[in-house]
Coordinates of C-alpha atoms in Angstrom, one line a residue:
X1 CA 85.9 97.9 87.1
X2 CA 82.6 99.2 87.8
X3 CA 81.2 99.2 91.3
X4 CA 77.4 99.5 92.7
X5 CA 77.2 100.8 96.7
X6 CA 74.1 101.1 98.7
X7 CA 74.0 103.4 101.6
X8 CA 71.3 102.9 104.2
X9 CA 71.4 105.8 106.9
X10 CA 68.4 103.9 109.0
X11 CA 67.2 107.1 111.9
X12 CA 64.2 106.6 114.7
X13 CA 62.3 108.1 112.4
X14 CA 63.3 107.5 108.3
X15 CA 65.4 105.6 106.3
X16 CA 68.0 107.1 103.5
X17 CA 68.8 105.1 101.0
X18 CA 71.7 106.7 98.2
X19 CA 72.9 103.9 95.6
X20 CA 76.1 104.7 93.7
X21 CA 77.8 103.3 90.8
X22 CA 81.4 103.9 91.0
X23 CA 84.4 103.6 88.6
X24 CA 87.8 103.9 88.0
X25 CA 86.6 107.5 86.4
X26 CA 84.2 108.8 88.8
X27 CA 81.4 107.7 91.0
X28 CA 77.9 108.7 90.5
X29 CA 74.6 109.0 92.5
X30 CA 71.8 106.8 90.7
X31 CA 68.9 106.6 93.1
X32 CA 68.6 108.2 96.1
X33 CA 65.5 107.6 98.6
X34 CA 63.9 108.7 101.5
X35 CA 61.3 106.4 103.4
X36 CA 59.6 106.9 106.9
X37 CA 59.7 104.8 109.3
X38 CA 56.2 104.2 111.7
X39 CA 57.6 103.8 114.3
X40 CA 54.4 102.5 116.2
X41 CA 54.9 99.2 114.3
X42 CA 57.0 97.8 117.4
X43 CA 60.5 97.6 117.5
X44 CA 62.4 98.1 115.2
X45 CA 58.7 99.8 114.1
X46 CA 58.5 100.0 110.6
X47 CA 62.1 99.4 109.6
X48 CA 61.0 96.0 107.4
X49 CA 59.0 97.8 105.3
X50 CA 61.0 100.8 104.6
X51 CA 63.7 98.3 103.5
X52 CA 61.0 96.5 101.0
X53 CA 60.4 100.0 99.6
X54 CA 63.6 101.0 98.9
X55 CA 64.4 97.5 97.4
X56 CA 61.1 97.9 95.2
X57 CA 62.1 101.0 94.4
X58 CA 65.9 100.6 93.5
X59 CA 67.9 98.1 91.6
X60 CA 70.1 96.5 94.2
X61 CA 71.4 93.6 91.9
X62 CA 75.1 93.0 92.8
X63 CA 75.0 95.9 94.8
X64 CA 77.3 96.2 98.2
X65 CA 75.2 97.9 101.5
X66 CA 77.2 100.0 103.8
X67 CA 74.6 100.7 107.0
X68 CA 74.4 103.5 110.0
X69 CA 72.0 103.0 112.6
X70 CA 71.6 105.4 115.3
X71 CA 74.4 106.8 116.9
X72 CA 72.5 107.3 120.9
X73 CA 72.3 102.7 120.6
X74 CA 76.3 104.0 121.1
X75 CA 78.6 104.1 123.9
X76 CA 81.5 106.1 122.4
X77 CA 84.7 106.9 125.2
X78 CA 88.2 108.2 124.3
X79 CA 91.0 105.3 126.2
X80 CA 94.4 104.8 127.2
X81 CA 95.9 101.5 126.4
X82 CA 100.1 100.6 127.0
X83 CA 100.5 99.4 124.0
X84 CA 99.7 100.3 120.0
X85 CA 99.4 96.8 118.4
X86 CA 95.5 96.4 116.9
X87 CA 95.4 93.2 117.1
X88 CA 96.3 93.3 121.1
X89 CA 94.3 96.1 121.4
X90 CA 91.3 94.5 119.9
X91 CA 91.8 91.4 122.5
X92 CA 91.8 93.2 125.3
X93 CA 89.6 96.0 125.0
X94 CA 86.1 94.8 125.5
X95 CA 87.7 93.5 128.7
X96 CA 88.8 97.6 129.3
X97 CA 85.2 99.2 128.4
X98 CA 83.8 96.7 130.7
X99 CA 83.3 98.6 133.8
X100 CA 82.5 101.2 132.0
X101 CA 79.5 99.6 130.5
X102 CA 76.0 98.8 132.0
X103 CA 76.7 95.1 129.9
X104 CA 79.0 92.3 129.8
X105 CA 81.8 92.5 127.5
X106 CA 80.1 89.9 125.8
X107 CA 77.2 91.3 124.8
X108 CA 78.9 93.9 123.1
X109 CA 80.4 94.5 119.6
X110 CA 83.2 96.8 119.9
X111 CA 84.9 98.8 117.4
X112 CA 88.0 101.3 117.7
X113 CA 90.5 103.6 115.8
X114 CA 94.0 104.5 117.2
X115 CA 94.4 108.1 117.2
X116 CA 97.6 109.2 118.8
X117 CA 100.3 107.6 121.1
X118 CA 103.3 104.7 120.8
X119 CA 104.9 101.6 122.7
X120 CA 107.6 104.2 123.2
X121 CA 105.8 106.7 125.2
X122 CA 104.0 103.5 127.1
X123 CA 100.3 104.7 126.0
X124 CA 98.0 105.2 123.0
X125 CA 94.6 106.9 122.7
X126 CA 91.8 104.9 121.0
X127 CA 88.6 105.9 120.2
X128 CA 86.1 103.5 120.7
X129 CA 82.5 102.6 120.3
X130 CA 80.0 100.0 121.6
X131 CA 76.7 98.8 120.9
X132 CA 74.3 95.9 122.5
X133 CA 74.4 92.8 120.3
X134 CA 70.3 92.8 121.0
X135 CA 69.7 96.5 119.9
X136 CA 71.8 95.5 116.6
X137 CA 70.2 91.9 116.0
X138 CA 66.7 93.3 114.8
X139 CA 68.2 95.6 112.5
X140 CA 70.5 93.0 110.9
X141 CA 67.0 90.6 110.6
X142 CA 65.3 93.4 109.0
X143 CA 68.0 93.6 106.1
X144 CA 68.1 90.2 105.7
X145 CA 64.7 89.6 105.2
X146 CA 65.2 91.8 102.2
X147 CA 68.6 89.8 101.1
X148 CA 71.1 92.5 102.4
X149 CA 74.5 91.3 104.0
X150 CA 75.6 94.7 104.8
X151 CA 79.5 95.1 104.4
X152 CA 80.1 97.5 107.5
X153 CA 77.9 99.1 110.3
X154 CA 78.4 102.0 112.3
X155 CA 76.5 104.8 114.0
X156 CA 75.1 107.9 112.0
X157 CA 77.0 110.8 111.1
X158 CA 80.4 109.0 111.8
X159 CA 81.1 108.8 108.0
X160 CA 79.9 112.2 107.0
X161 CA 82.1 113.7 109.8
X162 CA 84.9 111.3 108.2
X163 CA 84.7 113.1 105.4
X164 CA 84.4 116.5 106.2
X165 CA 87.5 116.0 108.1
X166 CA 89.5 115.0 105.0
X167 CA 88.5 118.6 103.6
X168 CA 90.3 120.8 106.4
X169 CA 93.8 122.2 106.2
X170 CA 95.9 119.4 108.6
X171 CA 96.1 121.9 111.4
X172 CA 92.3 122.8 111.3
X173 CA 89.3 121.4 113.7
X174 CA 86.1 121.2 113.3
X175 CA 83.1 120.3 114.9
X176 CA 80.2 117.9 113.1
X177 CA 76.9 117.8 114.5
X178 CA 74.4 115.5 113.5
X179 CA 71.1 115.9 114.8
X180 CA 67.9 113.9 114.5
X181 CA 64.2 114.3 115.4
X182 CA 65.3 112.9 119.1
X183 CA 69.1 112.7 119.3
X184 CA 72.1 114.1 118.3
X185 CA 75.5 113.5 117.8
X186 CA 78.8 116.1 117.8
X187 CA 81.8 114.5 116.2
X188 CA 85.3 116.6 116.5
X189 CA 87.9 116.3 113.8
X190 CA 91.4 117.3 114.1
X191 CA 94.1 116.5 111.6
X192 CA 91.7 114.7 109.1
X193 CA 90.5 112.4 111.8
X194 CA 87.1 112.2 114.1
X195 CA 89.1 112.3 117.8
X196 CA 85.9 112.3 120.0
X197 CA 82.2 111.3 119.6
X198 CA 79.2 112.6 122.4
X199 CA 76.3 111.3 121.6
X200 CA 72.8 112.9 123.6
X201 CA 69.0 112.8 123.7
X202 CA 66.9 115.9 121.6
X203 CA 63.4 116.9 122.8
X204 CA 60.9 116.9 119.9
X205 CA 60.1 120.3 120.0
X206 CA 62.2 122.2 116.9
X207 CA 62.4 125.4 119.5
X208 CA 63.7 123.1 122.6
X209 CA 66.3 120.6 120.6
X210 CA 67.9 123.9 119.1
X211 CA 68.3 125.1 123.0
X212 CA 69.4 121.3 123.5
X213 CA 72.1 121.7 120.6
X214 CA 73.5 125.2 122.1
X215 CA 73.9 123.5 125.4
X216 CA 75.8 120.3 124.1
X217 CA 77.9 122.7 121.9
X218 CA 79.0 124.8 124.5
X219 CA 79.4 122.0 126.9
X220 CA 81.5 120.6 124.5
X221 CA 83.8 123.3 123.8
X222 CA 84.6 123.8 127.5
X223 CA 85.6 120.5 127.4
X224 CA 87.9 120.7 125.0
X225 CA 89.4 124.1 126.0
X226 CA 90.3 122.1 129.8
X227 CA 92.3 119.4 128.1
X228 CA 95.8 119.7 128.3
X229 CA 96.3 118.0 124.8
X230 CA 93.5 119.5 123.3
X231 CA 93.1 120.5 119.6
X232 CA 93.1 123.8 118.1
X233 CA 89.4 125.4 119.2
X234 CA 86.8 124.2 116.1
X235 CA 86.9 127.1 113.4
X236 CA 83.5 125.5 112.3
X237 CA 80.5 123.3 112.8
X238 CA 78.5 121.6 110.3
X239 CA 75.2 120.8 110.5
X240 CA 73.5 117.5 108.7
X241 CA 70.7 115.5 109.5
X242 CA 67.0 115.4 109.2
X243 CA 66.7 117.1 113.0
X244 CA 67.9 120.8 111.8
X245 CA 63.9 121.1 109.8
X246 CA 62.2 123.0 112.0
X247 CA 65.0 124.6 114.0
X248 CA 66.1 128.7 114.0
X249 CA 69.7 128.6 112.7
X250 CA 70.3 131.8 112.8
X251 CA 69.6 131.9 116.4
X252 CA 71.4 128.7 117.4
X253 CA 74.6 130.5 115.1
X254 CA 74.3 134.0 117.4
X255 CA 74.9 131.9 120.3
X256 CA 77.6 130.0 119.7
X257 CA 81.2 132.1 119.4
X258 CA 82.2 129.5 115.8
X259 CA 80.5 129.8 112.2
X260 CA 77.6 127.3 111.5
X261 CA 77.8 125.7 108.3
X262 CA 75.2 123.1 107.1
X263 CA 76.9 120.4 105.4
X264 CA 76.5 118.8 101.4
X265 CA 79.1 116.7 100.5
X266 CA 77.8 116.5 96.7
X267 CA 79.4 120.1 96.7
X268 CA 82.2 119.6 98.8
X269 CA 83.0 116.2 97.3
X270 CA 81.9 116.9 93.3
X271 CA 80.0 113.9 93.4
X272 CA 77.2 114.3 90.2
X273 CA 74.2 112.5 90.2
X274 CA 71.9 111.2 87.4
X275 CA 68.4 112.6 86.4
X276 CA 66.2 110.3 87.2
X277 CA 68.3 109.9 90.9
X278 CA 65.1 111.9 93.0
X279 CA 65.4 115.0 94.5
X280 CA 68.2 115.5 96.6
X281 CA 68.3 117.1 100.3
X282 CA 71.3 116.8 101.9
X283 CA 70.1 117.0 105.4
X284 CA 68.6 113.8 104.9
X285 CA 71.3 112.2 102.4
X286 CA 74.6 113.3 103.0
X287 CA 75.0 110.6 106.0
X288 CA 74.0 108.0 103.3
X289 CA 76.2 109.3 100.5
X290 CA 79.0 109.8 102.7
X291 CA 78.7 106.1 103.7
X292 CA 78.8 105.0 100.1
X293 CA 81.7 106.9 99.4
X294 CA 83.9 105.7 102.2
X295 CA 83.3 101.8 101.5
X296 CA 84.5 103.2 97.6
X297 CA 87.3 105.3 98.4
X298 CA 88.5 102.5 101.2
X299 CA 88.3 105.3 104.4
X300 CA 88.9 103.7 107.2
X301 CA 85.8 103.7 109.3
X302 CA 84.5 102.3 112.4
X303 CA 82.6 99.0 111.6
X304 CA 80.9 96.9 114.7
X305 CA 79.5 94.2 112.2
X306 CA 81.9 91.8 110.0
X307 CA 80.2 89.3 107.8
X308 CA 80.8 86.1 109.0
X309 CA 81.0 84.3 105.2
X310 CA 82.8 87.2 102.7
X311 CA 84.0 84.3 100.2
X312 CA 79.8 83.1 100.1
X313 CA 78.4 86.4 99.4
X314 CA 81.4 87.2 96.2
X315 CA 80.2 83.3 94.8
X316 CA 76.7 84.2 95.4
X317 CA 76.9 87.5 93.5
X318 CA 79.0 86.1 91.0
X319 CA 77.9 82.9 90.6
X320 CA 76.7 83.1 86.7
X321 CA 80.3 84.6 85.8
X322 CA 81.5 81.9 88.2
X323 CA 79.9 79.6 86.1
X324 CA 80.7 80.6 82.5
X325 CA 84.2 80.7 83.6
X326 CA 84.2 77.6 84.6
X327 CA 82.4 76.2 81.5
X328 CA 84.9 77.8 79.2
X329 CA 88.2 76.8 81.4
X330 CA 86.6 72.9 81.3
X331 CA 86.1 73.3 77.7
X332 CA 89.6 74.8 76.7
X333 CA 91.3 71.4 79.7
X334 CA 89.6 69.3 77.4
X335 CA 90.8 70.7 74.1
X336 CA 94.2 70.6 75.5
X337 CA 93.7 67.2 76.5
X338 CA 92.2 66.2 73.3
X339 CA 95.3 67.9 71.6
X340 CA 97.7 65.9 73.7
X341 CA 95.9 62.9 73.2
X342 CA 96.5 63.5 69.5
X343 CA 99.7 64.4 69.3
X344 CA 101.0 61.5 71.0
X345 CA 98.7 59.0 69.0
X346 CA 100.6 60.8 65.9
X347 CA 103.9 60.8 67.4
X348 CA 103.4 56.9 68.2
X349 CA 102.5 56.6 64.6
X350 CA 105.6 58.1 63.6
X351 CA 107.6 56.2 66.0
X352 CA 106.1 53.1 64.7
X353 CA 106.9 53.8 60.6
X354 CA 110.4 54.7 62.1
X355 CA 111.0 51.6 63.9
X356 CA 109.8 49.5 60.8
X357 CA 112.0 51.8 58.7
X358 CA 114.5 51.3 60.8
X359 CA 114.3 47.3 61.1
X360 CA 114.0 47.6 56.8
X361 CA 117.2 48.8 56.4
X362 CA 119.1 46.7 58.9
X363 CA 117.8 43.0 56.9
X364 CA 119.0 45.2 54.1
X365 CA 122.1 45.4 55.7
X366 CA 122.7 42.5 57.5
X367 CA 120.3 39.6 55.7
X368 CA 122.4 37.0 57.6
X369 CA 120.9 38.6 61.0
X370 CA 118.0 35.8 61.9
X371 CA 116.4 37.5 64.8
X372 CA 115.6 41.4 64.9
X373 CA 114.5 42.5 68.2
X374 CA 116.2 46.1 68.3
X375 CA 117.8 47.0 64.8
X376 CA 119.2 49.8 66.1
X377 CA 121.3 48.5 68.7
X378 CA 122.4 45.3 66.7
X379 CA 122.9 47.4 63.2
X380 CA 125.6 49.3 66.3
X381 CA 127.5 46.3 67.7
X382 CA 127.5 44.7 64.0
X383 CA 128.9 48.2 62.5
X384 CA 131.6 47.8 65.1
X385 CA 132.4 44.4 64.2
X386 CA 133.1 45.4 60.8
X387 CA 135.3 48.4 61.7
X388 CA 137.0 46.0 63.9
X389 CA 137.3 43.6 61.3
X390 CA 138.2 46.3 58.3
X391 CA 141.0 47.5 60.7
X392 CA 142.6 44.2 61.2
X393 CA 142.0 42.6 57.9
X394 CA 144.5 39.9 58.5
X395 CA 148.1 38.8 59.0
X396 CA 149.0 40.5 55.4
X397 CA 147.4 43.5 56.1
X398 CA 148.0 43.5 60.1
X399 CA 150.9 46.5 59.8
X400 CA 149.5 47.9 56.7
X401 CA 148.3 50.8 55.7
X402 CA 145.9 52.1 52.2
X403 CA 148.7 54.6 51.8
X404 CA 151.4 52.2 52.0
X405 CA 149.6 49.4 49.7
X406 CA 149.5 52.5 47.2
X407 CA 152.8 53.2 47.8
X408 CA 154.0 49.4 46.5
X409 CA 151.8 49.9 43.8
X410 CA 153.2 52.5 42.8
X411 CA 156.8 51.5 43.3
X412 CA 156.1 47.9 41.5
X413 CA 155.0 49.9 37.9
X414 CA 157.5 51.0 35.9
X415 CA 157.3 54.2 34.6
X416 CA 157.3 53.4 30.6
X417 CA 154.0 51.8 31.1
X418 CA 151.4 54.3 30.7
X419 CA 148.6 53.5 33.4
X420 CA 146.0 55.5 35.0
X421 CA 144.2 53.4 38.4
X422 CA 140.7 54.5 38.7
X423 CA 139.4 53.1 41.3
X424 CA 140.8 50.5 44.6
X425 CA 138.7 48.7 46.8
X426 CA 140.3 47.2 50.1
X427 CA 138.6 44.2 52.0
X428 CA 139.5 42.4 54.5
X429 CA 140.7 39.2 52.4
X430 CA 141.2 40.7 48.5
X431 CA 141.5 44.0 46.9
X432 CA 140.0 45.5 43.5
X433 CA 141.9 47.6 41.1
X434 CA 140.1 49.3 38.6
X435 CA 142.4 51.7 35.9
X436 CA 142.8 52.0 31.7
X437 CA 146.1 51.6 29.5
X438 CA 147.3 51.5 26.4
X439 CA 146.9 47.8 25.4
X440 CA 146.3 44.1 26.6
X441 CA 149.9 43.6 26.9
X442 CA 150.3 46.3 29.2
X443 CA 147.5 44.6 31.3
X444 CA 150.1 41.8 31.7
X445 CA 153.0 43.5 32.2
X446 CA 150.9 45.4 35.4
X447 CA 149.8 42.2 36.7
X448 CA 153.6 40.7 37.0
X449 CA 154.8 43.7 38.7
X450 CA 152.1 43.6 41.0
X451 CA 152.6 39.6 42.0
X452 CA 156.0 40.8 43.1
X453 CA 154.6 42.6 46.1
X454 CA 155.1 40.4 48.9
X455 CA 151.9 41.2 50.6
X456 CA 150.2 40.3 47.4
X457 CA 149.3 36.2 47.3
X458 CA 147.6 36.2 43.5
X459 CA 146.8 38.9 41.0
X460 CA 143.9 37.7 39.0
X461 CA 142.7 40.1 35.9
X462 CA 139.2 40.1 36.4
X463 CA 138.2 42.0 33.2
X464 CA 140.0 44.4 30.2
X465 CA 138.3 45.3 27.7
X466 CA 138.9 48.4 25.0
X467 CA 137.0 51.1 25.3
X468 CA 135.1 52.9 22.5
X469 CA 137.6 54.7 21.4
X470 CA 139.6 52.1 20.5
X471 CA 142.8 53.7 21.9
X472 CA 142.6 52.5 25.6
X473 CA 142.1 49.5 27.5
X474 CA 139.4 49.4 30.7
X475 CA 140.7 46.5 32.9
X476 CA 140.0 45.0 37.2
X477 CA 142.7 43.5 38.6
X478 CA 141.9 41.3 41.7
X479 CA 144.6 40.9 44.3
X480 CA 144.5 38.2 47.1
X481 CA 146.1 39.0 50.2

């Protein structure tokens, strides 16, 4: 599924803008801007219109916004809490920067990440950072006048840093420096992770700010080398941001005792970019792109801003797929509705003709039946009438069985009279013998012996006639019981 990112890196003095389309395949750079920003226009200067040029001049149609604002609006501090649950921790420290802070808790939004430490030692280290909700607020109406809902916020070079981090050997620190036209900001990462943040005011001057930088470096390294749980001393420091034009980097890397490296994460990361994206400087970008591709990749970042309605800004930017899926899902409920509603109508039908064949064949049946109301449960208690009846036929036939009324047929014939029975129908009150032999006066003879069964009441001969051979005689015998 494609994806389109905006990263705004918004600086005292310009605004980078990088837009990215990512995929499943790779993620690609497909506009990349930077605007200056007057900043005599009051504050946040001219911060609106940079943000109307970069949406004049980009496509930002679906497109999620990941923002850095300045990193010296921060108040970044290394803490100790008793306990390693996020959710507690996130209660309870604005409450714990507090003193610490020339604001009310309040007035703050406050962000963290858990570095090191667990309920079992009784203490974890979080790094966390703080901004005014008033510095932030213009900022957040500036973006909105131009309809962006930015997904995260956090200070500039944070992400950058992020990354770079994710590049050294696990055992490896480094330190990332960030400088701007009046402030800086020196990140060190340890084990993939940014472990401290020192922000700090830069003269103007490109001679005095790289002075600046060598004292904050060194200032910094000290630091480190005091602590007691201290990384490894940096084996690098990488320069980005628009601050290093201007400055002697060759002197600023004789001073300091670790290599100086400026920073592109298009090389580092292999991240292409199209033609027609602009020129590319990655002093001025990389904190943009490397904004971009942490919301992608999901690196965990700090964020001091959380939209308030996620779910209104998905319908919003979906709302014509919304839409059409909606259309077809109501169109294929009614079809299946329609289908239903047919079906049954059919299956009644069906039901119906059933019923009336059903009610045909029971007056066929039973034609003495006056009322039919349900032929298939009367044609049921009249069937069991007549096997009721049928197996008690009558006092004659009470102890009687067809194989025993055979059996006295049999026995009452004698055997010099040729006779083949064909057919014997037992009822209830008479029974019908059908069979041929050899003449008329055979017919007679059969009839005698049969009125000698004492089950037998009368033996009527119903019919004989000679076949058409001429040599048999077709008679029916009828036999009262």
């Amino acid at each position: 599924m494609s994806r389109k990112v905006l990263g705004l890196d918004i600086r005292a003095d310009s605004l980078s803008a990088v837009l990215v389309k990512g995929s499943l395949r790779e993620s690609r750079i497909a506009a990349s801007l930077t605007v200056p920003i007057d900043a005599t226009g009051g504050d946040p200067g001219g911060l609106p219109a940079a943000l109307e040029a970069v949406a004049a001049a980009m496509d930002l149609q679906n497109a999620d916004c990941v923002v850095s604002v300045p990193a010296a609006l921060f108040s970044c501090r290394n803490v100790f809490v008793p306990f390693g649950n996020s959710k507690k921790i996130r209660m309870v420290l604005p409450y714990e920067l507090e003193p610490h802070l020339p604001y009310p808790a309040d007035e703050m939004l406050v962000d963290f990440a858990i570095l090191d430490g667990s309920e079992d030692r009784g203490e974890t280290e979080v790094l966390t950072v703080a901004v005014e909700r008033q510095r932030l607020a213009p900022i957040l109406a500036a973006l909105a006048a131009v309809k962006i809902e930015p997904e995260r916020v956090t200070l500039s070079g944070f992400a950058a840093a992020a990354w770079i981090g994710r590049n050294l050997e696990p055992d490896q620190t480094a330190l990332c420096l960030d400088i701007g036209e009046t402030s800086g900001a020196l990140f060190v990462v340890a084990g993939a992770r940014v472990r401290l943040i020192r922000t700090f005011p830069l003269p103007a001057d490109p001679a005095a700010r790289g002075r600046a930088v060598r004292s904050h470096i060194r200032l910094t390294m000290g630091a480190l080398n005091e602590l007691s749980a201290a990384p490894k001393p940096p084996a690098a420091i990488f320069l980005t941001g628009s601050g290093i034009a201007g400055m002697n980097l060759e002197v600023l890397a004789d001073a300091l005792p670790v290599e100086l490296k400026p920073a592109d994460l298009t090389r580092l990361l292999g991240v292409p970019h199209d033609d027609d994206a602009g020129a590319w400087d990655p002093l001025r970008m990389d904190g943009a792109l490397a904004l971009v591709l942490a919301e992608i990749e999901g690196l965990e970042s700090l964020n001091v801003y959380r939209s308030q309605f996620p779910g209104r800004k998905i319908i919003s930017r979906h709302r014509e797929n919304l839409v059409r899926t909606g259309v077809l899902a109501a169109a294929v409920l009614i079809l299946m509705f329609a289908s239903v509603l047919i079906q049954s109508t059919l299956l009644s039908r069906r039901v119906a003709d059933l019923d009336q064949q059903i009610a045909s064949v029971f007056r066929e049946a039973f034609p003495d039946a006056k009322k039919v109301a349900d032929p298939y449960q009367q044609m049921q208690i009249n069937l069991q009438e007549l096997k009721k009846s049928a197996a008690l036929p009558g006092e004659a036939l009470s102890t009687l069985r067809s194989i025993d009324i055979l059996k006295s047929i049999s026995d009452s014939i004698p055997e010099e009279i040729q006779v083949v029975l064909d057919r014997m129908v037992i009822g209830p009150e008479t029974i019908l013998i059908s069979g041929t032999t050899a003449a008329f006066n055979a017919v007679d003879e059969i009839k005698g012996h049969l009125e000698r069964i004492s089950e037998f009441k009368k033996v009527t001969i119903s019919s004989a006639n000679m076949d058409r051979t001429g040599k048999e005689v077709n008679f029916q015998l009828k036999v009262d019981l």
